[in-house]
Structures are given as C-alpha cells and as structure tokens.
Coordinates of C-alpha atoms and ligand atoms in Angstrom, one line a residue:
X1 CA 47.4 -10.8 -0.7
X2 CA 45.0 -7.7 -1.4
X3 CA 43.4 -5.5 1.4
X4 CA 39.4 -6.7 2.3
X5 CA 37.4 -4.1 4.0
X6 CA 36.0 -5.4 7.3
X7 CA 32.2 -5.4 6.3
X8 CA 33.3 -7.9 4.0
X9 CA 35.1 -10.2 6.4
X10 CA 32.4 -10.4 8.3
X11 CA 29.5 -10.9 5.6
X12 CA 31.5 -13.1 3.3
X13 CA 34.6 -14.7 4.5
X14 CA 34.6 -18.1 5.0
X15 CA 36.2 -20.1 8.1
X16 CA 39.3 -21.2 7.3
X17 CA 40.5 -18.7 4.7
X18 CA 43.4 -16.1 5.1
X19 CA 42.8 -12.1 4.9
X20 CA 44.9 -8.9 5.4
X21 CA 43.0 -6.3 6.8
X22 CA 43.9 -2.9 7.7
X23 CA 42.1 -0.4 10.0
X24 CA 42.6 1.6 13.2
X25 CA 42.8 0.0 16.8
X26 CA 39.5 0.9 18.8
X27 CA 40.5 -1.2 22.0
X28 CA 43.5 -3.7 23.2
X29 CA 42.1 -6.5 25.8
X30 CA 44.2 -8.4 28.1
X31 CA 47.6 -8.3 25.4
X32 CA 45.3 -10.6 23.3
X33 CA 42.2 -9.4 22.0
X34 CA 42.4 -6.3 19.2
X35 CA 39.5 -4.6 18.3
X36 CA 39.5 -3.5 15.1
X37 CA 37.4 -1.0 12.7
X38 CA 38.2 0.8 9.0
X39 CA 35.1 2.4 9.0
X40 CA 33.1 0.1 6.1
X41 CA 30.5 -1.1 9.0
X42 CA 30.0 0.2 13.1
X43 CA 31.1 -3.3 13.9
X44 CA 34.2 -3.6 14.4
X45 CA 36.3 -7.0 14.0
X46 CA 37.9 -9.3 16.6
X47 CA 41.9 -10.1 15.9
X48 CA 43.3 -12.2 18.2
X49 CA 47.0 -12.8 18.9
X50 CA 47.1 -16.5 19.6
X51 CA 50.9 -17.1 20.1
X52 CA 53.3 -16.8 22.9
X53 CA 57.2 -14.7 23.2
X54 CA 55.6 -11.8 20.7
X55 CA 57.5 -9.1 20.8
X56 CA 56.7 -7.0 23.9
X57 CA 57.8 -3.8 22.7
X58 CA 55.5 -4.3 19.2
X59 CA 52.5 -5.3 21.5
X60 CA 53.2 -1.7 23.3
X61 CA 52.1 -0.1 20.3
X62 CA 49.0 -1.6 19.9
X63 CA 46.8 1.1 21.2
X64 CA 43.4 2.9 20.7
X65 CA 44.2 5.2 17.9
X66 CA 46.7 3.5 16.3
X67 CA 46.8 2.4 12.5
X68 CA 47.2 -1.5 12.1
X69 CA 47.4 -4.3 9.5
X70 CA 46.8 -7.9 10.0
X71 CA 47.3 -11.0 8.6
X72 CA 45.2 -13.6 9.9
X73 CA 42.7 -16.7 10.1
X74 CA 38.7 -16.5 10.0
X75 CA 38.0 -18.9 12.6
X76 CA 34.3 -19.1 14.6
X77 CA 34.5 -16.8 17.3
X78 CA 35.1 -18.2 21.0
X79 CA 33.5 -15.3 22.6
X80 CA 30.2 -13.7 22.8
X81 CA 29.2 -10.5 20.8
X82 CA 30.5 -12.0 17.1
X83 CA 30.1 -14.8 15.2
X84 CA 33.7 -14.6 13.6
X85 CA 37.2 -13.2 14.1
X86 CA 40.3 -13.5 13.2
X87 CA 43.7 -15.7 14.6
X88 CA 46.2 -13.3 13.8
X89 CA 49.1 -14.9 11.9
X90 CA 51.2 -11.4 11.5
X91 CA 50.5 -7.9 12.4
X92 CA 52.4 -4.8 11.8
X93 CA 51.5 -1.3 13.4
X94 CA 50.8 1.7 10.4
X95 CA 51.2 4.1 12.3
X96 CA 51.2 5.0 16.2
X97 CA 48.8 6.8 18.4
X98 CA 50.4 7.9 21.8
X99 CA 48.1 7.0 24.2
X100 CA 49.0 9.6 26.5
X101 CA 48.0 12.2 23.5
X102 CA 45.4 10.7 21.4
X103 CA 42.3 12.6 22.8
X104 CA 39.9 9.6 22.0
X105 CA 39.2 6.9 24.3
X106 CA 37.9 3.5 24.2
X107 CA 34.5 5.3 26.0
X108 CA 31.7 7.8 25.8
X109 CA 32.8 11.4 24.4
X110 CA 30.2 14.1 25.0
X111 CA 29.1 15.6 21.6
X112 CA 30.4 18.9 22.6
X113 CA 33.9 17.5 23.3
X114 CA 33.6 15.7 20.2
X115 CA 33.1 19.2 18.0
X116 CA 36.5 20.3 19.3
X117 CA 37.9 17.5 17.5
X118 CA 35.9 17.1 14.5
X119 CA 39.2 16.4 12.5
X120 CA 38.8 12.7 14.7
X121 CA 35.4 12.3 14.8
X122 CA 35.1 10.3 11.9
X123 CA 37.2 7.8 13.8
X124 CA 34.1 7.4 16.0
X125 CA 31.4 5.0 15.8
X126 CA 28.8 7.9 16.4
X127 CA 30.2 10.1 13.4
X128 CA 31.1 7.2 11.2
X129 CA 27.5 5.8 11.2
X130 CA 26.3 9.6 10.7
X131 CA 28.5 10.1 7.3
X132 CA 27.6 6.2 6.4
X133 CA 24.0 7.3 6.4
X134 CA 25.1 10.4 4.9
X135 CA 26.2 9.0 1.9
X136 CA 23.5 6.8 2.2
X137 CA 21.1 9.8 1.8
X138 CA 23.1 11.6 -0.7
X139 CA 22.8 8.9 -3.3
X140 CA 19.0 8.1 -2.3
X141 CA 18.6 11.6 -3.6
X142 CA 20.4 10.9 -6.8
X143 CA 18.5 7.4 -7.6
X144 CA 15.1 9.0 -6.8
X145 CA 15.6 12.0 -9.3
X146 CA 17.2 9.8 -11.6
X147 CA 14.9 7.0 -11.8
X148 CA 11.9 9.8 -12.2
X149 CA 14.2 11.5 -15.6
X150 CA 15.4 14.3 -13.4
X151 CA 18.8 15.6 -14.7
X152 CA 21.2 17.2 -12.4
X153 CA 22.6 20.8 -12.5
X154 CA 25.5 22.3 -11.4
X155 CA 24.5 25.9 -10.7
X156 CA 27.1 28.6 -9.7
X157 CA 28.2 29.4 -6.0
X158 CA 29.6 32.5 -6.8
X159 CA 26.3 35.1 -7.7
X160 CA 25.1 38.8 -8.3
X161 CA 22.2 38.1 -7.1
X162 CA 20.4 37.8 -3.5
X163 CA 17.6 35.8 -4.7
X164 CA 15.8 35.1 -1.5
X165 CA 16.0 38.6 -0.2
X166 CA 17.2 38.0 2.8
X167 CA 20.0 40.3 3.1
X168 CA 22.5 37.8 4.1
X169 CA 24.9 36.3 1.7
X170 CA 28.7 36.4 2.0
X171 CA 30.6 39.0 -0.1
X172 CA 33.1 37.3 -2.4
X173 CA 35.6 40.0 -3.5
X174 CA 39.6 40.2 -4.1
X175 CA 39.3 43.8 -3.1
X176 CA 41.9 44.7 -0.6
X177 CA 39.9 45.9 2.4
X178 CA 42.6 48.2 3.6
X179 CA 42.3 50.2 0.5
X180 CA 38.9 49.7 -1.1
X181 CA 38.5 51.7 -4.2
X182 CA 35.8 54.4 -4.3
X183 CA 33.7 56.0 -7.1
X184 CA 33.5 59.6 -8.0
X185 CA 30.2 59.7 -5.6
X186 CA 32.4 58.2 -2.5
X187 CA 30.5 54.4 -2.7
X188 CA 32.7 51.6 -3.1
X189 CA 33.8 51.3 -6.8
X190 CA 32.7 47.1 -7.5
X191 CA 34.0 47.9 -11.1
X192 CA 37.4 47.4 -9.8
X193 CA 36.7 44.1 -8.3
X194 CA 37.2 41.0 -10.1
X195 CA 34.1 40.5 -11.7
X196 CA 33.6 44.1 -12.1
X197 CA 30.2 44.0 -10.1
X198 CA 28.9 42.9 -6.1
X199 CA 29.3 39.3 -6.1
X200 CA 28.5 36.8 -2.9
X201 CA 28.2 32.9 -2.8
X202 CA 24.6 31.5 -3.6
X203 CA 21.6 31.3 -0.8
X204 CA 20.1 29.5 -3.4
X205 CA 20.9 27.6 -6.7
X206 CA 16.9 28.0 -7.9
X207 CA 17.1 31.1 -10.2
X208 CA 19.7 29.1 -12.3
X209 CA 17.6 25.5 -12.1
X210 CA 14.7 27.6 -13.4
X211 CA 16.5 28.5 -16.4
X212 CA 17.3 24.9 -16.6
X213 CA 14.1 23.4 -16.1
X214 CA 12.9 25.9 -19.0
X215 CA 14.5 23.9 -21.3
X216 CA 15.2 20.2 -20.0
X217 CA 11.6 20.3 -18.1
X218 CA 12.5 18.3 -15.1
X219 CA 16.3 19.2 -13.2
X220 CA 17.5 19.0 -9.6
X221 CA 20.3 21.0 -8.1
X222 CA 23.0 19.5 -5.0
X223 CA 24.9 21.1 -3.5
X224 CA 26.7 23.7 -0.6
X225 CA 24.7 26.8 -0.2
X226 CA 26.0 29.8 2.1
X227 CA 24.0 31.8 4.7
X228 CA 25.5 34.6 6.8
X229 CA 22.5 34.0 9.0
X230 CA 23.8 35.4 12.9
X231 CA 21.4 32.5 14.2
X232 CA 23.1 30.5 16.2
X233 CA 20.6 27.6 16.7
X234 CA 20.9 23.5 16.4
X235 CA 19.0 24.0 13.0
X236 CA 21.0 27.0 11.3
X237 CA 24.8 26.1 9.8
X238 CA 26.4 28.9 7.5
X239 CA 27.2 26.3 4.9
X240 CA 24.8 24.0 4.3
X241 CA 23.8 21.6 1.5
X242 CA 20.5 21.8 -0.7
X243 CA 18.5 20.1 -3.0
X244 CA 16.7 22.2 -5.6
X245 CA 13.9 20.3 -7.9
X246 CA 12.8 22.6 -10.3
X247 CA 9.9 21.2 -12.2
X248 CA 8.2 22.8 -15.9
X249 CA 4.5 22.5 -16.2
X250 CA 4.0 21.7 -12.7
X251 CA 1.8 23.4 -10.2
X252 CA 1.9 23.6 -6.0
X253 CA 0.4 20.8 -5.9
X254 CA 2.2 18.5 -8.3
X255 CA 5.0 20.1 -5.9
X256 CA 3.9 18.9 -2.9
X257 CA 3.8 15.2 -4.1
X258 CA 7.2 15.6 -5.7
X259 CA 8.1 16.8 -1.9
X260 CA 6.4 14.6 0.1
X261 CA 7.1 11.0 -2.2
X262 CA 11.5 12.0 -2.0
X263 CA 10.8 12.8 1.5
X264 CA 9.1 9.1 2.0
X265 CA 11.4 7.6 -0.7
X266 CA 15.0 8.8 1.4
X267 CA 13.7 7.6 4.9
X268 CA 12.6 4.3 3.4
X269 CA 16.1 4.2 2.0
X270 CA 17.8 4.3 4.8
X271 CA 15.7 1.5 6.6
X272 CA 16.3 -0.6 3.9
X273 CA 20.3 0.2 3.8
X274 CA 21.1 1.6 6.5
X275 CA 20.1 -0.9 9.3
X276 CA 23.2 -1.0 11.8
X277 CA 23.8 2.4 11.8
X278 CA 20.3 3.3 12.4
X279 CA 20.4 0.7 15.3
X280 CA 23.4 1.9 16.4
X281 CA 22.3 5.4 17.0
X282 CA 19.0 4.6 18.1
X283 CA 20.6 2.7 20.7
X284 CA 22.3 5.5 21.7
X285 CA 19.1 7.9 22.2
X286 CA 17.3 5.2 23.8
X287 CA 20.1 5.4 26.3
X288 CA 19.9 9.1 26.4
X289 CA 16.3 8.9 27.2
X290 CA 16.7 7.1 30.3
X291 CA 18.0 10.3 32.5
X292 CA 15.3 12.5 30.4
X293 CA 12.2 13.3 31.3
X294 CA 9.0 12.1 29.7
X295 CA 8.6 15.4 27.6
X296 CA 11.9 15.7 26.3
X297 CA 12.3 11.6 25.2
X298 CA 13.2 11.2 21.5
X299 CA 11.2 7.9 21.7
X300 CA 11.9 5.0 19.5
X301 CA 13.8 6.2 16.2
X302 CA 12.4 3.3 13.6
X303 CA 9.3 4.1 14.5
X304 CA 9.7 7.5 13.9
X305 CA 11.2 6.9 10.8
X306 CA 8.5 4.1 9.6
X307 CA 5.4 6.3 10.1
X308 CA 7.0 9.1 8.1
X309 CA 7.5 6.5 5.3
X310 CA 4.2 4.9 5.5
X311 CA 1.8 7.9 6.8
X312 CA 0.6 10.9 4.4
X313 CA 1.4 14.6 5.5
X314 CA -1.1 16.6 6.8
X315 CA -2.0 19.6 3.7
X316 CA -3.6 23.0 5.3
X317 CA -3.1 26.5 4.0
X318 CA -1.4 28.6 5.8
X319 CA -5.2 30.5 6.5
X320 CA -6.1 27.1 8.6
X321 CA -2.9 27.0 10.1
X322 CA -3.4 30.6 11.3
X323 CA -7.1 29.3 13.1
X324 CA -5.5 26.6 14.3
X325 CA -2.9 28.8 16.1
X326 CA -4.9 31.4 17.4
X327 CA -7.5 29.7 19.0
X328 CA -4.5 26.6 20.2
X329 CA -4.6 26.4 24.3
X330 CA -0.7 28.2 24.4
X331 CA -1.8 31.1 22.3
X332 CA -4.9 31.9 24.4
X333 CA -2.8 31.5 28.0
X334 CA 0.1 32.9 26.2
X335 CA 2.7 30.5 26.7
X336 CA 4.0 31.2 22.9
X337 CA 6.8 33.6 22.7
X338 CA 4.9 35.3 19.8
X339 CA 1.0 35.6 20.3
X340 CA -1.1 34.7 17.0
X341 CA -3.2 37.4 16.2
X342 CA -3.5 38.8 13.3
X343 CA -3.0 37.3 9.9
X344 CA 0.2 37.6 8.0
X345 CA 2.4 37.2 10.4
X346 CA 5.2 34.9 9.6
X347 CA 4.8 31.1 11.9
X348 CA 7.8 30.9 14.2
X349 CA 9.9 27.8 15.5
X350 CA 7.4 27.5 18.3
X351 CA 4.3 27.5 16.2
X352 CA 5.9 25.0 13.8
X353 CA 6.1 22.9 16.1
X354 CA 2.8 23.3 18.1
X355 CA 0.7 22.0 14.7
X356 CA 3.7 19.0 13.7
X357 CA 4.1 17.6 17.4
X358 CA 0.8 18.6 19.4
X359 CA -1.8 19.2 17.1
X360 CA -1.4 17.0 14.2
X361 CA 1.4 14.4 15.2
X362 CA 2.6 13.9 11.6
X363 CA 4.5 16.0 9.3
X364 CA 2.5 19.2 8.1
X365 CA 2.4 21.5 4.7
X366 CA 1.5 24.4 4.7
X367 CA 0.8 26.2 1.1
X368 CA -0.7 29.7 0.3
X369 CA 1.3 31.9 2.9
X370 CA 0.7 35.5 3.0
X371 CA 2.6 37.4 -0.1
X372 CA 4.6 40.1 1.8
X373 CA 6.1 37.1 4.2
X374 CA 8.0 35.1 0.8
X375 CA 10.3 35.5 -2.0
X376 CA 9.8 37.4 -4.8
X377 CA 9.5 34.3 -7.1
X378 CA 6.2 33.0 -6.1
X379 CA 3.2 33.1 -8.0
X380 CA 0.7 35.1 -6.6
X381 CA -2.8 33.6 -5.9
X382 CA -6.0 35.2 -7.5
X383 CA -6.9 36.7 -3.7
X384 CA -3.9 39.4 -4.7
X385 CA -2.9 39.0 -1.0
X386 CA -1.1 34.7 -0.8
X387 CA 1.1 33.3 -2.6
X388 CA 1.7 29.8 -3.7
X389 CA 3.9 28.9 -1.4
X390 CA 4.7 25.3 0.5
X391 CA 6.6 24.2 3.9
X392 CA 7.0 21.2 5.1
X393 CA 7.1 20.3 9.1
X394 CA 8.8 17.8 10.3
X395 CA 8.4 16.6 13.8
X396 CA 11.7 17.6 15.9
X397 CA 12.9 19.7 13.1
X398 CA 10.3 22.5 12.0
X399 CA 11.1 23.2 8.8
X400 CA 12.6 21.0 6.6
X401 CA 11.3 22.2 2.7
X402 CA 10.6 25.5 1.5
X403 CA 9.0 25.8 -2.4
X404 CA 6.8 27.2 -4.2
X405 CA 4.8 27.7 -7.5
X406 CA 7.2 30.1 -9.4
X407 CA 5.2 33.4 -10.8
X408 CA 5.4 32.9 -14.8
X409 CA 3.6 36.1 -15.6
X410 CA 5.7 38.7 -17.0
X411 CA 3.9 41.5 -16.2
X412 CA 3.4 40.6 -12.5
X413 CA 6.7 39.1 -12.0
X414 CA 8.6 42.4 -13.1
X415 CA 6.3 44.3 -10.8
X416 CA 7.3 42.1 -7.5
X417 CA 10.6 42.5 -8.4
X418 CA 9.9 46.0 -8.3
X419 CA 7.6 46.3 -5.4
X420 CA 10.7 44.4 -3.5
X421 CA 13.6 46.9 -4.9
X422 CA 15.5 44.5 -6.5
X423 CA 17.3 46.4 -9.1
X424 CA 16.1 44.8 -12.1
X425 CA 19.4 45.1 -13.8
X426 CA 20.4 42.4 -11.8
X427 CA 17.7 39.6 -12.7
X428 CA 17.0 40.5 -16.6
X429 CA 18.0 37.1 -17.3
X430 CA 15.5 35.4 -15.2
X431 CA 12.7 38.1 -16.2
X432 CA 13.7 36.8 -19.8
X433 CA 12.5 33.5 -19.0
X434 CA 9.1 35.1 -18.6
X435 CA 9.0 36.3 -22.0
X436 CA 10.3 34.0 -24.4
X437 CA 8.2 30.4 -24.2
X438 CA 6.7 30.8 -20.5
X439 CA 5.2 27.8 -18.7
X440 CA 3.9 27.2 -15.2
X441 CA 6.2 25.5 -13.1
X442 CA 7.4 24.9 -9.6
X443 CA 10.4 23.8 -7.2
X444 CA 11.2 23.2 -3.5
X445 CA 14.5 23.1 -1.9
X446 CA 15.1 20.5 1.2
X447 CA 17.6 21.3 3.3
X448 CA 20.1 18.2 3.3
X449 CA 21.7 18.5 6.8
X450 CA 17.8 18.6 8.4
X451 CA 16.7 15.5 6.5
X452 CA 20.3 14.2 8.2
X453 CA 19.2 15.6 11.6
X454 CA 15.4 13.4 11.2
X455 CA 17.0 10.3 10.1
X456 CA 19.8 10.1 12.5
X457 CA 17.6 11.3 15.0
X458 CA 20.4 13.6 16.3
X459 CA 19.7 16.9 18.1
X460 CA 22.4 19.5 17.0
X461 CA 23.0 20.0 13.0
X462 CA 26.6 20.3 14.1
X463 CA 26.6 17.0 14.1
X464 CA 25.5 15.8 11.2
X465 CA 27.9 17.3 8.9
X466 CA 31.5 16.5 8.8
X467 CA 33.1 19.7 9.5
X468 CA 30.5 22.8 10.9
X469 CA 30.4 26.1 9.5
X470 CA 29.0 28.5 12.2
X471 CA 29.3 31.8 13.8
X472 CA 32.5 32.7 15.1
X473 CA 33.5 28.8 13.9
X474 CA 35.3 27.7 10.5
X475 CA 38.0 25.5 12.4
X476 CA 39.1 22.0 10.2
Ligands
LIG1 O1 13.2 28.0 2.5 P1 14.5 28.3 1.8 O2 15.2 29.5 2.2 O3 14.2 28.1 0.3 C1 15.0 28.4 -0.7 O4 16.2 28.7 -0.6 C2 14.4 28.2 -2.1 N1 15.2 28.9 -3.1 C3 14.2 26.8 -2.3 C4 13.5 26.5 -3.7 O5 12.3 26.8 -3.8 N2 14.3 26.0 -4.6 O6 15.5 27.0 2.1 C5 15.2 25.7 1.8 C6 15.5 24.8 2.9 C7 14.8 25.1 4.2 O7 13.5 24.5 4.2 C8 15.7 24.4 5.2 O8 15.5 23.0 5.3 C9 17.1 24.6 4.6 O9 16.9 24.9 3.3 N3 17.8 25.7 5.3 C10 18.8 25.6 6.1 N4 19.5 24.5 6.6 C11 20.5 24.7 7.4 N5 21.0 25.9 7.8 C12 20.4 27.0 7.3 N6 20.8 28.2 7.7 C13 19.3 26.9 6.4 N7 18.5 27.8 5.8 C14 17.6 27.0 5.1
LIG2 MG1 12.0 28.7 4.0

C-alpha cells in the first residue's frame, strides 16, 4: 500500500476503504484517540486505536512530536469536530519525540518562543499555514506573469554594483581579513580578491532585468535580495525576497496598473486557494483582539483582504501627499515624530501610514517624489526637480512597492549617475543600454515577505519567512 497525504484522506477517501498514512503526532487522548498532521492541510486527522491488550510499551511512544505511520479504516467519525477518521488496523512509531524534551506542546506557543525554535516551527499549525500560503503566493506570482507573457530572469546575487545607493550591501570577498592586501597608496588592494574587484550580494536584481527587458520586452525577476540595513523593525529582514517586473515601452502609469492588478490578482488568489489557512489564522487574530484595545484590533482578516481585491488604490503625487500631510490634525499639534514642512523631505513610517489608515482607508500610490530623495535610475519629470517614481501603501504595512519610470535618456542618465558619484566605470553596461536601441520603460519591485505579512495578517516579518535573517540573528 502507497503513502496518501492527509488532505487527501479527508477530501477523497471513501468509508470503508484502507489507507497508510504517515505524519507526526500533534496530541494522544485517553490511550485511544491520535491526532494526526503531515502538514498537506491545518486539519489534522483522527486515528483511533480500537482494540484491546495493545502493547503498553508501544502506546508509550505515542507522543506529541513523535513520527508515526498508520494503517487504518475510513469510517464516519463518532465524535464532533470531523466528519471522518480512521480505525487504526496497525501503527508503527517513525521516530520518537521525548516528551520530557520536545519543546512543543499540544498548546499556545508565544511567537517569540516560537523564533527560538524556528527549526520546529514548521511543525506548527501557525507556521505551516504561513509557508502553505507562502507557496501559495509564490506561484500566484508566477501564473500572473506567466499568463500576461512575462518571462522570468535569474539575475546575479553576487554584484559590483550598489544600485540603489544606499550604502548598505554585504561585502562578498575570500580575502583573509587578518591580512588584507594593500595597494601601493595603502587602500585595500580588491585586485587580489577573487573577482579582482569590490563585490557584495544584490539590493536589487533591476539593473540586470533592465537589460533583459531591453530585449525580451516584458521579464520578472524572484528571488533573495540582501540588505545590511541596521533597522531592526517588524518590517526590515536582511534577506528578503523580491519581485522585479521590468517592463519595455511602458510608462509610470502602465506601472502602476501592472502594480496594482498583481497586487489584486495574489490576494484574490489566496481567497480562492487558500481558505483554511486563511481561516485558521484569522481565527487566531480574532482571538488576539479580544484582550486588545479598540485602536490596536486587526479587525476581520477576509474583509481586509476582499476590499484590497475588489477596491481601486488611491493615486496622488507625492506634491498632494505633502498637502495632505502638512495641513493633517497630527502634523499641526505635532503628534508626528517628523513635522511636515517643507517639501522634499522623504514620507516616514508614520506618515505612511497616516494617508493609508486615517486619511484615505485604502491602499495609496504615490508617484512623482522629489529627485534628490530616489535612485538614480528614475526618469526625471519635465519640472527638473520629481522624478517618476511610485509607492504603494498598504494598510498595516506602509510600504509594500517601490518602482519607477526608468530614465532612458543618455545624456541625463550619465549625468545622475554623475551628480550621485557613482563611478561610472562601474555601470557602463547599463549606460550602454541608453545608447544602442533606447525605449521608455518601467519596473517596480514588491517586497515578497510584506505581501506575506498583509495576507497572513501577521504582525512581525519574522514570522512570515521560514528561517529570519536579522541583526545580530542568522541562527538555523
Ligand atoms: O523600494 P526598494 O528599495 O526598490 C528597489 O529595490 C527597486 N530596485 C525595485 C525596482 O524598481 N525594481 O525595494 C522594493 C520593495 C519595498 O517596497 C519593500 O516592499 C521591500 O522591497 N523591501 C524590504 N522588505 C523586507 N526587508 C527589507 N529590508 C526591505 N527593503 C525593501
Ligand atoms: Mg522603496
């Protein structure tokens, strides 16, 4: 007889018929009743042991943690809580869980506890649903750039470049750092190292998509992206994952409809698939809510979900957003942490969330930011002083998209690129693009692990990713 995952069982078996089924023990009732769960649906499956003298010493090992198979009939459940289970017919423990170590029990774990041991946490219902959905989310991604003739690029995680200019990328070398080679002028000597220049793993994959895109027209990148970022906030990881569109003959606002419709298409997706889990973890806020005050509730997560699906963003420039701002009720008491008042200065956390959650009560973009406040890569608007920039909102979250309209004009490219010291050595290539066969185009990336924090409705980005990297944490 052949394995059959649990989801199965319970969607297709019929009453009467045998199965083998293998999983790990989530609870043992009364010497009878085994709760079951391999981790292909939250619910897990009732085995019951309907027979007298069984072993005593096997029954022992039957405990939360522990690795099972069984043998066994699909009968109509006799309890509440399932429609089926299963009369076991043979069982046979996998492998044992100590119940004196095993650090998970049949109750409520605090998130925090459960970070200390992420290598269990997918044995969790809470982490299980999260990477169901996760996967979930991850091939959403795929089928909506597929289905629109998007082809998907693998761009390098090992750069020369620091594309977004933030001054925070993690050096990749071989070098020894107990005897680092120096030049003739006393700098360290990156000819020595291994790819004979300063190398560091991508903030970004776009440079490379938009060398793509200049060719196959329409390309998305996925995947890990590294920030040595010292911000140590539920929104920030070091390693995080990131979908890059990058679209020829597009402009900000074909941009923002690319944005906003994968955005719409991905939380429609997981209503549609992802039902259980969803319930399962709304569940669990809607419990949390209960000892929280009004203010700090995360209300109802479908309906969150289904009027991001069904509603249209809000579109303002980032002019109307400063109005908004300055003239908002916690500007003019100064109750923000950073008073609005004079233009160019770049939105913060609190001000994101002031236009998304109080103002308009949907999820915002904001386009044509101020020049000296974005990349390099943006096209500059006719006004000399925005650039054609979009970010998108997102209630809970802040931001959730950065893109833009990429600058395609030789001339005014090189001279950002000089204006923002970027040694032009190191970005010929992508100046080259600007030369030969130039069109207008545009790309955004979404950051995957906040899409995961709005669907799941989860609070820390910790949790939404199987195995954190932050600060002074690379453990598992
Ligand atoms: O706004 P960012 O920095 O944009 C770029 O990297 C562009 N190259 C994208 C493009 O136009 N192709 O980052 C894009 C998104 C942010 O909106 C945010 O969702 C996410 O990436 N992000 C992070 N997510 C988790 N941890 C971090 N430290 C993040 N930094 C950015
Ligand atoms: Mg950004």
């Amino acid at each position: 007889m052949s394995r059959i995952k649990i989801a199965a069982v319970l969607n297709e078996s019929k009453i009467g018929s045998e199965v083998l089924i293998k999983g790990w023990v989530r609870t043992f009732r009364s010497n009878r009743f085994i709760a079951i769960n391999d981790g292909s649906t939250i619910n897990n499956i009732q085995a019951v042991i309907d027979f007298e003298n069984e072993d005593e010493k096997e029954l022992k090992r039957i405990t939360t943690g522990a690795s099972i198979k069984v043998v066994g009939k699909v009968v109509e459940s006799q309890g509440s809580g399932q429609s089926i289970e299963i009369v076991v017919i043979s069982f046979e423990i996998l492998g044992d869980a100590n119940p004196d170590e095993y650090p998970l029990q049949p109750k409520k774990h605090s998130l925090e506890y459960l970070r200390e041991i992420a290598h269990l946490r997918p044995r969790t219902n809470t982490f299980a649903a999260i990477l169901r959905i996760r996967h979930a989310m991850t091939f959403a991604i795929h089928e909506f750039f597929n289905d629109k003739g998007f082809y998907n690029i693998h761009t390098p995680l090992i750069t020369a470049t620091d594309a977004e200019g933030a001054g925070e990328a993690f050096q990749v070398t071989t070098m020894d750092l107990k005897n680092v080679p120096l030049d003739e002028n006393n700098e360290v000597d990156y000819k020595q190292d291994f790819f004979g220049k300063e190398t560091n793993l991508a903030v970004t994959g776009q440079l490379e998509a938009e060398l793509a895109a200049l060719g196959l027209s329409e390309v998305y990148t996925f995947g890990p992206t590294f920030r040595a970022e010292n911000s140590n906030t539920t929104r920030h990881l070091a390693e995080f994952w990131m979908i890059e569109p990058e679209v020829a003959f597009a402009d900000n606002n074909d941009n923002m409809d690319l944005a906003e419709a994968m955005l719409k298409y991905c939380v429609q997706y997981a209503l549609d698939n992802c039902k259980d889990d969803l319930e399962f973890l709304n569940k669990r806020l809607q419990d949390e809510d209960k000892s929280k005050p009004q203010v700090e509730r995360a209300g109802d997560l479908f309906e969150k979900l289904k009027f991001v699906a069904e509603n249209d963003f809000e579109r303002i420039t980032y002019t109307e957003a400063f109005q908004i701002l300055r003239n908002s009720k916690p500007n003019k008491k100064k109750k923000f942490q950073f008073l609005i008042d004079e233009w160019g200065i770049d939105l913060q956390s609190e001000h994101e969330r002031f236009l998304v959650e109080k103002h308009f009560k949907k999820p915002v973009i904001i386009s044509d930011y101020p020049a000296n406040i974005k990349a390099f890569y943006m096209k500059l608007n006719d006004d000399g002083k925005t650039v054609k920039a979009m970010d998108i909102l997102f209630p809970g979250i802040g931001e959730i998209v950065g893109g833009s309209e990429r600058e395609e004009r030789h001339d005014v490219l090189e001279q950002k690129i000089k204006d923002q010291n970027i040694p032009l050595e190191s970005v010929w290539w992508y100046l080259d693009t600007r030369k030969f066969g130039t069109v207008p185009h545009s790309g955004f990336g979404l950051g995957f692990e906040r899409l995961m924090l709005f669907v799941t409705g989860m609070g820390n980005i910790r949790d939404v990713i199987p195995f954190p990297r932050t600060p002074k944490n690379a453990e598992f």
